[in-house]
PDB file of C-alpha atoms in Angstrom:
ATOM      1  CA  MET T 799     -25.882  -3.707  -4.199  1.00 72.00           C
ATOM      2  CA  GLU T 800     -24.576  -3.093  -7.709  1.00 83.00           C
ATOM      3  CA  ILE T 801     -24.801   0.679  -7.419  1.00 89.00           C
ATOM      4  CA  THR T 802     -22.845   0.474  -4.151  1.00 90.00           C
ATOM      5  CA  PHE T 803     -20.062  -1.409  -5.903  1.00 90.00           C
ATOM      6  CA  TYR T 804     -19.771   1.074  -8.763  1.00 92.00           C
ATOM      7  CA  LEU T 805     -19.955   4.126  -6.490  1.00 93.00           C
ATOM      8  CA  ALA T 806     -17.261   2.720  -4.200  1.00 93.00           C
ATOM      9  CA  ALA T 807     -15.123   1.830  -7.225  1.00 93.00           C
ATOM     10  CA  ALA T 808     -15.411   5.399  -8.543  1.00 94.00           C
ATOM     11  CA  VAL T 809     -14.488   6.810  -5.126  1.00 95.00           C
ATOM     12  CA  ALA T 810     -11.489   4.461  -4.906  1.00 94.00           C
ATOM     13  CA  ILE T 811     -10.189   5.422  -8.353  1.00 95.00           C
ATOM     14  CA  VAL T 812     -10.666   9.182  -7.849  1.00 95.00           C
ATOM     15  CA  SER T 813      -9.062   9.197  -4.411  1.00 95.00           C
ATOM     16  CA  THR T 814      -6.120   7.105  -5.640  1.00 94.00           C
ATOM     17  CA  ILE T 815      -5.575   9.579  -8.500  1.00 93.00           C
ATOM     18  CA  LEU T 816      -5.622  12.353  -5.898  1.00 93.00           C
ATOM     19  CA  VAL T 817      -3.065  10.415  -3.806  1.00 92.00           C
ATOM     20  CA  ILE T 818      -0.565  10.159  -6.626  1.00 89.00           C
ATOM     21  CA  THR T 819      -0.919  13.801  -7.698  1.00 89.00           C
ATOM     22  CA  ARG T 820      -0.578  15.542  -4.317  1.00 87.00           C
ATOM     23  CA  TYR T 821       2.550  17.469  -3.377  1.00 87.00           C
ATOM     24  CA  ASN T 822       1.817  17.469   0.334  1.00 87.00           C
ATOM     25  CA  LEU T 823       2.380  14.122   2.057  1.00 88.00           C
ATOM     26  CA  ILE T 824      -0.327  14.522   4.684  1.00 90.00           C
ATOM     27  CA  HIS T 825      -2.988  15.373   2.066  1.00 90.00           C
ATOM     28  CA  ALA T 826      -1.934  12.315   0.060  1.00 92.00           C
ATOM     29  CA  LEU T 827      -2.250  10.120   3.147  1.00 93.00           C
ATOM     30  CA  LEU T 828      -5.734  11.429   3.923  1.00 93.00           C
ATOM     31  CA  TYR T 829      -6.852  10.575   0.375  1.00 94.00           C
ATOM     32  CA  LEU T 830      -5.167   7.182   0.800  1.00 94.00           C
ATOM     33  CA  VAL T 831      -7.390   6.527   3.829  1.00 95.00           C
ATOM     34  CA  VAL T 832     -10.452   7.405   1.722  1.00 95.00           C
ATOM     35  CA  SER T 833      -9.261   4.989  -0.983  1.00 95.00           C
ATOM     36  CA  PHE T 834      -8.798   2.169   1.543  1.00 95.00           C
ATOM     37  CA  LEU T 835     -12.256   2.797   3.002  1.00 95.00           C
ATOM     38  CA  ALA T 836     -13.807   2.622  -0.485  1.00 95.00           C
ATOM     39  CA  ILE T 837     -12.018  -0.668  -1.193  1.00 94.00           C
ATOM     40  CA  SER T 838     -13.275  -1.948   2.144  1.00 94.00           C
ATOM     41  CA  VAL T 839     -16.843  -1.182   1.004  1.00 93.00           C
ATOM     42  CA  ILE T 840     -16.111  -3.193  -2.154  1.00 92.00           C
ATOM     43  CA  PHE T 841     -14.947  -6.148  -0.042  1.00 92.00           C
ATOM     44  CA  PHE T 842     -18.178  -5.937   1.922  1.00 91.00           C
ATOM     45  CA  VAL T 843     -20.250  -5.951  -1.260  1.00 89.00           C
ATOM     46  CA  LEU T 844     -18.270  -8.911  -2.638  1.00 88.00           C
ATOM     47  CA  GLY T 845     -19.197 -10.984   0.409  1.00 85.00           C
ATOM     48  CA  ALA T 846     -16.017 -10.731   2.477  1.00 88.00           C
ATOM     49  CA  PRO T 847     -17.012  -8.691   5.557  1.00 89.00           C
ATOM     50  CA  PHE T 848     -14.115  -9.945   7.697  1.00 90.00           C
ATOM     51  CA  MET T 849     -11.641  -8.781   5.073  1.00 91.00           C
ATOM     52  CA  ALA T 850     -13.399  -5.387   5.004  1.00 92.00           C
ATOM     53  CA  ALA T 851     -12.793  -5.066   8.741  1.00 93.00           C
ATOM     54  CA  LEU T 852      -9.152  -6.146   8.336  1.00 91.00           C
ATOM     55  CA  GLU T 853      -8.663  -3.603   5.551  1.00 92.00           C
ATOM     56  CA  ILE T 854      -9.893  -0.775   7.775  1.00 93.00           C
ATOM     57  CA  ILE T 855      -7.982  -1.907  10.877  1.00 94.00           C
ATOM     58  CA  ILE T 856      -4.638  -2.801   9.331  1.00 92.00           C
ATOM     59  CA  TYR T 857      -4.351  -0.666   6.191  1.00 90.00           C
ATOM     60  CA  ALA T 858      -6.348   2.455   7.050  1.00 89.00           C
ATOM     61  CA  GLY T 859      -5.455   2.158  10.723  1.00 90.00           C
ATOM     62  CA  ALA T 860      -2.058   0.717  11.466  1.00 91.00           C
ATOM     63  CA  ILE T 861      -0.064   1.292   8.282  1.00 92.00           C
ATOM     64  CA  VAL T 862      -1.284   4.849   7.608  1.00 92.00           C
ATOM     65  CA  VAL T 863      -0.756   5.828  11.258  1.00 92.00           C
ATOM     66  CA  LEU T 864       2.780   4.398  11.068  1.00 91.00           C
ATOM     67  CA  ILE T 865       3.540   6.518   7.998  1.00 92.00           C
ATOM     68  CA  ILE T 866       2.032   9.604   9.677  1.00 91.00           C
ATOM     69  CA  PHE T 867       4.265   9.055  12.732  1.00 91.00           C
ATOM     70  CA  VAL T 868       7.325   8.885  10.511  1.00 90.00           C
ATOM     71  CA  ILE T 869       6.287  12.083   8.689  1.00 88.00           C
ATOM     72  CA  MET T 870       5.876  13.790  12.053  1.00 88.00           C
ATOM     73  CA  MET T 871       9.371  12.614  13.058  1.00 87.00           C
ATOM     74  CA  LEU T 872      10.867  13.923   9.812  1.00 85.00           C
ATOM     75  CA  ASN T 873       9.449  17.413  10.513  1.00 79.00           C
ATOM     76  CA  LEU T 874       8.845  18.359   6.872  1.00 78.00           C
ATOM     77  CA  THR T 875       8.411  22.006   5.940  1.00 76.00           C
ATOM     78  CA  HIS T 876       6.957  24.045   3.123  1.00 77.00           C
ATOM     79  CA  GLU T 877      10.257  23.799   1.237  1.00 78.00           C
ATOM     80  CA  ASP T 878       9.828  20.047   0.882  1.00 78.00           C
ATOM     81  CA  VAL T 879       6.456  20.632  -0.784  1.00 81.00           C
ATOM     82  CA  GLN T 880       8.218  23.028  -3.186  1.00 82.00           C
ATOM     83  CA  HIS T 881      10.866  20.351  -3.882  1.00 79.00           C
ATOM     84  CA  GLU T 882       8.097  17.889  -4.625  1.00 79.00           C
ATOM     85  CA  LYS T 883       6.534  20.385  -7.026  1.00 81.00           C
ATOM     86  CA  GLU T 884       9.861  20.760  -8.838  1.00 80.00           C
ATOM     87  CA  TRP T 885      10.345  16.985  -9.043  1.00 79.00           C
ATOM     88  CA  LEU T 886       6.920  16.375 -10.585  1.00 78.00           C
ATOM     89  CA  LYS T 887       7.060  18.099 -13.963  1.00 79.00           C
ATOM     90  CA  PRO T 888       4.857  16.968 -16.889  1.00 79.00           C
ATOM     91  CA  GLY T 889       7.924  15.916 -18.871  1.00 80.00           C
ATOM     92  CA  ILE T 890       8.689  13.372 -16.174  1.00 80.00           C
ATOM     93  CA  TRP T 891       5.288  11.823 -15.665  1.00 83.00           C
ATOM     94  CA  ILE T 892       3.821  11.760 -19.188  1.00 87.00           C
ATOM     95  CA  GLY T 893       6.028   8.980 -20.582  1.00 88.00           C
ATOM     96  CA  PRO T 894       5.543   6.378 -17.820  1.00 86.00           C
ATOM     97  CA  ALA T 895       1.835   7.249 -17.627  1.00 89.00           C
ATOM     98  CA  ILE T 896       1.311   6.582 -21.356  1.00 91.00           C
ATOM     99  CA  LEU T 897       3.206   3.269 -21.166  1.00 91.00           C
ATOM    100  CA  SER T 898       1.189   2.157 -18.132  1.00 90.00           C
ATOM    101  CA  PHE T 899      -2.065   3.132 -19.829  1.00 90.00           C
ATOM    102  CA  VAL T 900      -1.086   0.973 -22.822  1.00 92.00           C
ATOM    103  CA  LEU T 901      -0.657  -1.972 -20.445  1.00 90.00           C
ATOM    104  CA  LEU T 902      -4.034  -1.220 -18.862  1.00 90.00           C
ATOM    105  CA  GLY T 903      -5.675  -1.114 -22.294  1.00 90.00           C
ATOM    106  CA  GLU T 904      -4.240  -4.544 -23.117  1.00 89.00           C
ATOM    107  CA  LEU T 905      -5.578  -5.862 -19.799  1.00 86.00           C
ATOM    108  CA  PHE T 906      -9.049  -4.504 -20.593  1.00 85.00           C
ATOM    109  CA  TYR T 907      -8.918  -6.030 -24.065  1.00 88.00           C
ATOM    110  CA  ILE T 908      -8.122  -9.445 -22.578  1.00 84.00           C
ATOM    111  CA  PHE T 909     -10.967  -9.119 -20.061  1.00 80.00           C
ATOM    112  CA  THR T 910     -13.526  -8.116 -22.674  1.00 81.00           C
ATOM    113  CA  ALA T 911     -12.372 -10.563 -25.360  1.00 81.00           C
ATOM    114  CA  ALA T 912     -12.924 -13.589 -23.124  1.00 75.00           C
ATOM    115  CA  ASP T 913     -16.526 -14.352 -22.210  1.00 69.00           C
ATOM    116  CA  SER T 914     -16.741 -13.441 -18.564  1.00 63.00           C
ATOM    117  CA  PRO T 915     -18.023 -16.067 -16.142  1.00 62.00           C
ATOM    118  CA  SER T 916     -20.980 -14.869 -14.113  1.00 62.00           C
ATOM    119  CA  TYR T 917     -20.661 -14.424 -10.393  1.00 61.00           C
ATOM    120  CA  GLN T 918     -23.044 -16.382  -8.220  1.00 63.00           C
ATOM    121  CA  GLY T 919     -22.964 -13.959  -5.317  1.00 66.00           C
ATOM    122  CA  GLN T 920     -22.735 -16.097  -2.227  1.00 76.00           C
ATOM    123  CA  PRO T 921     -20.582 -14.691   0.550  1.00 79.00           C
ATOM    124  CA  VAL T 922     -17.608 -16.606   1.935  1.00 80.00           C
ATOM    125  CA  GLU T 923     -17.887 -16.754   5.698  1.00 83.00           C
ATOM    126  CA  ALA T 924     -15.041 -15.867   8.010  1.00 85.00           C
ATOM    127  CA  LYS T 925     -15.344 -19.319   9.602  1.00 88.00           C
ATOM    128  CA  ALA T 926     -14.414 -21.032   6.337  1.00 88.00           C
ATOM    129  CA  VAL T 927     -11.453 -18.677   5.977  1.00 88.00           C
ATOM    130  CA  GLY T 928     -10.265 -19.457   9.488  1.00 89.00           C
ATOM    131  CA  LEU T 929     -10.688 -23.205   9.002  1.00 90.00           C
ATOM    132  CA  SER T 930      -8.641 -23.231   5.821  1.00 90.00           C
ATOM    133  CA  LEU T 931      -6.096 -20.815   7.338  1.00 89.00           C
ATOM    134  CA  PHE T 932      -5.406 -23.190  10.233  1.00 91.00           C
ATOM    135  CA  GLY T 933      -5.932 -26.346   8.196  1.00 89.00           C
ATOM    136  CA  PRO T 934      -4.156 -26.628   4.838  1.00 92.00           C
ATOM    137  CA  TYR T 935      -2.418 -23.236   5.089  1.00 93.00           C
ATOM    138  CA  ILE T 936      -0.927 -23.581   8.589  1.00 94.00           C
ATOM    139  CA  LEU T 937       2.571 -23.512   7.125  1.00 94.00           C
ATOM    140  CA  GLY T 938       1.840 -20.124   5.540  1.00 93.00           C
ATOM    141  CA  VAL T 939       0.615 -18.778   8.880  1.00 94.00           C
ATOM    142  CA  GLU T 940       3.822 -19.876  10.585  1.00 95.00           C
ATOM    143  CA  LEU T 941       5.916 -18.390   7.786  1.00 95.00           C
ATOM    144  CA  SER T 942       4.091 -15.055   8.047  1.00 94.00           C
ATOM    145  CA  GLY T 943       4.720 -15.115  11.794  1.00 94.00           C
ATOM    146  CA  MET T 944       8.427 -15.511  11.100  1.00 95.00           C
ATOM    147  CA  LEU T 945       8.193 -12.712   8.517  1.00 95.00           C
ATOM    148  CA  LEU T 946       6.640 -10.352  11.066  1.00 94.00           C
ATOM    149  CA  MET T 947       9.333 -11.255  13.608  1.00 95.00           C
ATOM    150  CA  ALA T 948      12.017 -10.567  11.005  1.00 94.00           C
ATOM    151  CA  GLY T 949      10.285  -7.279  10.218  1.00 93.00           C
ATOM    152  CA  ILE T 950      10.352  -6.210  13.864  1.00 93.00           C
ATOM    153  CA  VAL T 951      14.008  -7.141  14.313  1.00 94.00           C
ATOM    154  CA  GLY T 952      14.979  -5.558  10.988  1.00 92.00           C
ATOM    155  CA  ALA T 953      13.115  -2.327  11.704  1.00 91.00           C
ATOM    156  CA  TYR T 954      14.735  -2.084  15.133  1.00 90.00           C
ATOM    157  CA  HIS T 955      18.172  -2.715  13.718  1.00 90.00           C
ATOM    158  CA  LEU T 956      17.789  -0.254  10.843  1.00 86.00           C
ATOM    159  CA  GLY T 957      16.074   2.463  12.843  1.00 81.00           C
ATOM    160  CA  ARG T 958      18.555   2.443  15.716  1.00 81.00           C
ATOM    161  CA  GLN T 959      20.467   5.671  16.213  1.00 73.00           C
ATOM    162  CA  LYS T 960      24.070   5.931  17.193  1.00 68.00           C
ATOM    163  CA  ARG T 961      23.985   6.758  20.882  1.00 63.00           C
ATOM    164  CA  LYS T 962      25.370  10.242  21.427  1.00 64.00           C
ATOM    165  CA  VAL T 963      24.952  10.627  25.189  1.00 65.00           C
ATOM    166  CA  ILE T 964      26.448   7.896  27.363  1.00 65.00           C
ATOM    167  CA  HIS T 965      25.018   7.369  30.822  1.00 70.00           C
ATOM    168  CA  ARG T 966      26.949   9.221  33.514  1.00 68.00           C
ATOM    169  CA  PHE T 967      27.918   6.031  35.361  1.00 70.00           C
ATOM    170  CA  LEU T 968      29.375   4.593  32.167  1.00 67.00           C
ATOM    171  CA  GLU T 969      31.263   7.731  31.182  1.00 63.00           C
ATOM    172  CA  GLY T 970      34.137   7.115  33.594  1.00 60.00           C
ATOM    173  CA  ALA T 971      34.484   3.505  32.569  1.00 59.00           C
ATOM    174  CA  GLU T 972      34.467   4.451  28.867  1.00 52.00           C
ATOM    175  CA  GLY T 973      36.904   7.320  29.218  1.00 47.00           C
TER     176      GLY T 973
ATOM    177  CA  MET C 709     -27.470 -10.177  -3.639  1.00 53.00           C
ATOM    178  CA  ASN C 710     -27.213  -9.019  -7.227  1.00 58.00           C
ATOM    179  CA  PRO C 711     -24.261 -10.495  -9.057  1.00 72.00           C
ATOM    180  CA  ILE C 712     -21.439  -8.150 -10.008  1.00 76.00           C
ATOM    181  CA  PRO C 713     -19.514  -9.268 -13.095  1.00 79.00           C
ATOM    182  CA  MET C 714     -16.108 -10.637 -12.219  1.00 80.00           C
ATOM    183  CA  ASP C 715     -14.315  -8.628 -14.885  1.00 82.00           C
ATOM    184  CA  HIS C 716     -15.548  -5.334 -13.416  1.00 86.00           C
ATOM    185  CA  GLY C 717     -13.863  -6.160 -10.117  1.00 88.00           C
ATOM    186  CA  LEU C 718     -10.720  -7.248 -11.928  1.00 89.00           C
ATOM    187  CA  MET C 719     -10.765  -4.062 -14.020  1.00 90.00           C
ATOM    188  CA  LEU C 720     -10.946  -1.980 -10.830  1.00 92.00           C
ATOM    189  CA  ALA C 721      -7.979  -3.908  -9.439  1.00 93.00           C
ATOM    190  CA  GLY C 722      -6.113  -3.306 -12.710  1.00 93.00           C
ATOM    191  CA  ILE C 723      -6.808   0.435 -12.652  1.00 93.00           C
ATOM    192  CA  LEU C 724      -5.654   0.759  -9.043  1.00 94.00           C
ATOM    193  CA  PHE C 725      -2.529  -1.309  -9.736  1.00 94.00           C
ATOM    194  CA  MET C 726      -1.724   0.866 -12.761  1.00 94.00           C
ATOM    195  CA  LEU C 727      -2.139   4.068 -10.724  1.00 93.00           C
ATOM    196  CA  GLY C 728       0.294   2.708  -8.129  1.00 94.00           C
ATOM    197  CA  LEU C 729       2.707   1.708 -10.908  1.00 93.00           C
ATOM    198  CA  ILE C 730       2.598   5.186 -12.455  1.00 92.00           C
ATOM    199  CA  SER C 731       3.216   6.757  -9.073  1.00 92.00           C
ATOM    200  CA  VAL C 732       6.183   4.509  -8.284  1.00 91.00           C
ATOM    201  CA  LEU C 733       7.640   5.363 -11.698  1.00 90.00           C
ATOM    202  CA  ILE C 734       7.251   9.129 -11.581  1.00 89.00           C
ATOM    203  CA  ARG C 735       7.858  10.015  -7.946  1.00 86.00           C
ATOM    204  CA  ARG C 736      11.258  10.864  -6.490  1.00 84.00           C
ATOM    205  CA  ASN C 737      10.061  11.300  -2.930  1.00 86.00           C
ATOM    206  CA  ILE C 738      10.811   7.970  -1.269  1.00 89.00           C
ATOM    207  CA  ILE C 739       7.781   8.058   1.060  1.00 90.00           C
ATOM    208  CA  PHE C 740       5.504   8.488  -1.963  1.00 91.00           C
ATOM    209  CA  MET C 741       7.152   5.456  -3.544  1.00 92.00           C
ATOM    210  CA  LEU C 742       6.423   3.424  -0.403  1.00 93.00           C
ATOM    211  CA  ILE C 743       2.777   4.575  -0.472  1.00 93.00           C
ATOM    212  CA  SER C 744       2.553   3.558  -4.151  1.00 94.00           C
ATOM    213  CA  VAL C 745       3.815   0.074  -3.313  1.00 95.00           C
ATOM    214  CA  GLU C 746       1.051  -0.097  -0.701  1.00 94.00           C
ATOM    215  CA  ILE C 747      -1.521   0.878  -3.364  1.00 94.00           C
ATOM    216  CA  MET C 748      -0.230  -1.861  -5.686  1.00 95.00           C
ATOM    217  CA  LEU C 749      -0.305  -4.506  -2.938  1.00 95.00           C
ATOM    218  CA  ASN C 750      -3.836  -3.481  -2.047  1.00 94.00           C
ATOM    219  CA  ALA C 751      -4.916  -3.782  -5.681  1.00 95.00           C
ATOM    220  CA  ALA C 752      -3.415  -7.273  -5.871  1.00 95.00           C
ATOM    221  CA  GLY C 753      -5.328  -8.212  -2.733  1.00 94.00           C
ATOM    222  CA  LEU C 754      -8.519  -6.863  -4.292  1.00 94.00           C
ATOM    223  CA  ALA C 755      -7.967  -9.127  -7.300  1.00 93.00           C
ATOM    224  CA  PHE C 756      -7.576 -12.126  -4.974  1.00 93.00           C
ATOM    225  CA  ILE C 757     -10.783 -11.231  -3.102  1.00 92.00           C
ATOM    226  CA  VAL C 758     -12.700 -10.876  -6.392  1.00 90.00           C
ATOM    227  CA  ALA C 759     -11.470 -14.272  -7.559  1.00 89.00           C
ATOM    228  CA  GLY C 760     -12.319 -15.836  -4.198  1.00 88.00           C
ATOM    229  CA  ALA C 761     -15.830 -14.382  -4.366  1.00 87.00           C
ATOM    230  CA  ARG C 762     -16.296 -15.645  -7.922  1.00 85.00           C
ATOM    231  CA  TRP C 763     -15.663 -19.292  -7.020  1.00 85.00           C
ATOM    232  CA  ALA C 764     -17.023 -18.941  -3.449  1.00 84.00           C
ATOM    233  CA  GLN C 765     -13.795 -20.355  -2.025  1.00 87.00           C
ATOM    234  CA  PRO C 766     -11.928 -19.081   1.067  1.00 89.00           C
ATOM    235  CA  GLU C 767      -8.511 -19.232  -0.633  1.00 90.00           C
ATOM    236  CA  GLY C 768      -8.757 -15.679  -1.957  1.00 90.00           C
ATOM    237  CA  GLN C 769      -9.276 -14.267   1.520  1.00 91.00           C
ATOM    238  CA  VAL C 770      -6.451 -16.428   2.887  1.00 93.00           C
ATOM    239  CA  MET C 771      -4.145 -14.903   0.285  1.00 93.00           C
ATOM    240  CA  PHE C 772      -5.366 -11.427   1.231  1.00 93.00           C
ATOM    241  CA  ILE C 773      -4.428 -12.075   4.871  1.00 93.00           C
ATOM    242  CA  PHE C 774      -0.943 -13.120   3.765  1.00 94.00           C
ATOM    243  CA  ILE C 775      -0.642 -10.005   1.579  1.00 94.00           C
ATOM    244  CA  ILE C 776      -1.674  -7.751   4.489  1.00 93.00           C
ATOM    245  CA  THR C 777       0.915  -9.444   6.728  1.00 94.00           C
ATOM    246  CA  MET C 778       3.621  -8.912   4.140  1.00 94.00           C
ATOM    247  CA  ALA C 779       2.594  -5.279   3.634  1.00 93.00           C
ATOM    248  CA  ALA C 780       2.830  -4.599   7.371  1.00 92.00           C
ATOM    249  CA  ALA C 781       6.314  -6.118   7.617  1.00 93.00           C
ATOM    250  CA  GLU C 782       7.442  -4.324   4.466  1.00 93.00           C
ATOM    251  CA  VAL C 783       6.201  -0.913   5.573  1.00 93.00           C
ATOM    252  CA  SER C 784       7.914  -1.181   8.967  1.00 92.00           C
ATOM    253  CA  VAL C 785      11.289  -2.056   7.439  1.00 93.00           C
ATOM    254  CA  GLY C 786      10.804   0.554   4.690  1.00 92.00           C
ATOM    255  CA  LEU C 787      10.008   3.310   7.157  1.00 92.00           C
ATOM    256  CA  ALA C 788      13.068   2.405   9.250  1.00 91.00           C
ATOM    257  CA  LEU C 789      15.193   2.680   6.094  1.00 89.00           C
ATOM    258  CA  ILE C 790      13.592   6.050   5.279  1.00 89.00           C
ATOM    259  CA  LEU C 791      14.390   7.327   8.775  1.00 88.00           C
ATOM    260  CA  GLN C 792      18.028   6.282   8.408  1.00 86.00           C
ATOM    261  CA  LEU C 793      18.216   7.900   4.948  1.00 85.00           C
ATOM    262  CA  TYR C 794      16.785  11.143   6.269  1.00 86.00           C
ATOM    263  CA  HIS C 795      19.048  11.243   9.309  1.00 83.00           C
ATOM    264  CA  GLN C 796      22.158  10.636   7.251  1.00 82.00           C
ATOM    265  CA  LEU C 797      21.438  12.743   4.168  1.00 81.00           C
ATOM    266  CA  LYS C 798      18.673  15.192   5.288  1.00 79.00           C
ATOM    267  CA  THR C 799      16.674  14.545   2.126  1.00 78.00           C
ATOM    268  CA  LEU C 800      13.863  12.298   0.896  1.00 79.00           C
ATOM    269  CA  ASP C 801      15.197  12.176  -2.679  1.00 79.00           C
ATOM    270  CA  SER C 802      15.445   8.542  -3.722  1.00 78.00           C
ATOM    271  CA  ASP C 803      18.321   9.410  -6.084  1.00 78.00           C
ATOM    272  CA  ALA C 804      20.417  10.301  -3.041  1.00 78.00           C
ATOM    273  CA  ALA C 805      20.080   6.777  -1.613  1.00 75.00           C
ATOM    274  CA  ASN C 806      23.193   5.591  -3.483  1.00 75.00           C
ATOM    275  CA  GLN C 807      25.283   7.808  -1.196  1.00 75.00           C
ATOM    276  CA  MET C 808      24.377   5.870   1.943  1.00 67.00           C
ATOM    277  CA  HIS C 809      27.405   3.528   1.638  1.00 65.00           C
ATOM    278  CA  GLY C 810      25.952   0.567   3.460  1.00 57.00           C
TER     279      GLY C 810
END
């Protein structure tokens, strides 16, 4: 079990590095799917199999497919890849990368300085998650339902195009 | 099941979060910035799952469900905004977004 965790962690880190260094959007998205699948394996090892399934279905399925649809609608060409290559020069990415690595080093120092509590290793069942989701956290479920509704309405409102062609029955009435 | 130290899981979440942070700082393509936000949200969810597994409590997974819900809503609104930006300005440069004028 341990070796599975470390292998999946290595795959997740490498594929995420590949995501953030690609110029081509579709290649980056394919590596993003690999990263999500590796993190799903980690959830499985940590004793959360239902969350592993949700990760694959929602993240690697729905969200990535949504982004791919939008990329297909945008109809990107080879020139956009060249633009991306121009935008990503070493002078731009070295500074933020060093600063972020300093933050990561501090995080590691805090983790290693404190004596780490050992992990018992008993899985949390999906039934317990469901019971607490519809017991003490029912208000959060209702709020996330409202959030999704607002997301649908907002996406429809923002993504709407100005109508260019009016229906032929309405043309006379308009003009 | 062999125990995995909690700090290794948290370190993995930290590394993934930092990679997303670097990407959102250095990229100018707005779709890449959206993808980086997804990476960071996923890393935060991983930290919640690790903590939930450590104390064998369902709260971590409950939080992960809420994070996934929020990510889905956020990506739909973000992609609609990206479509509008591209239709109006014909570019994915995030620096051009200040020319949208509402």
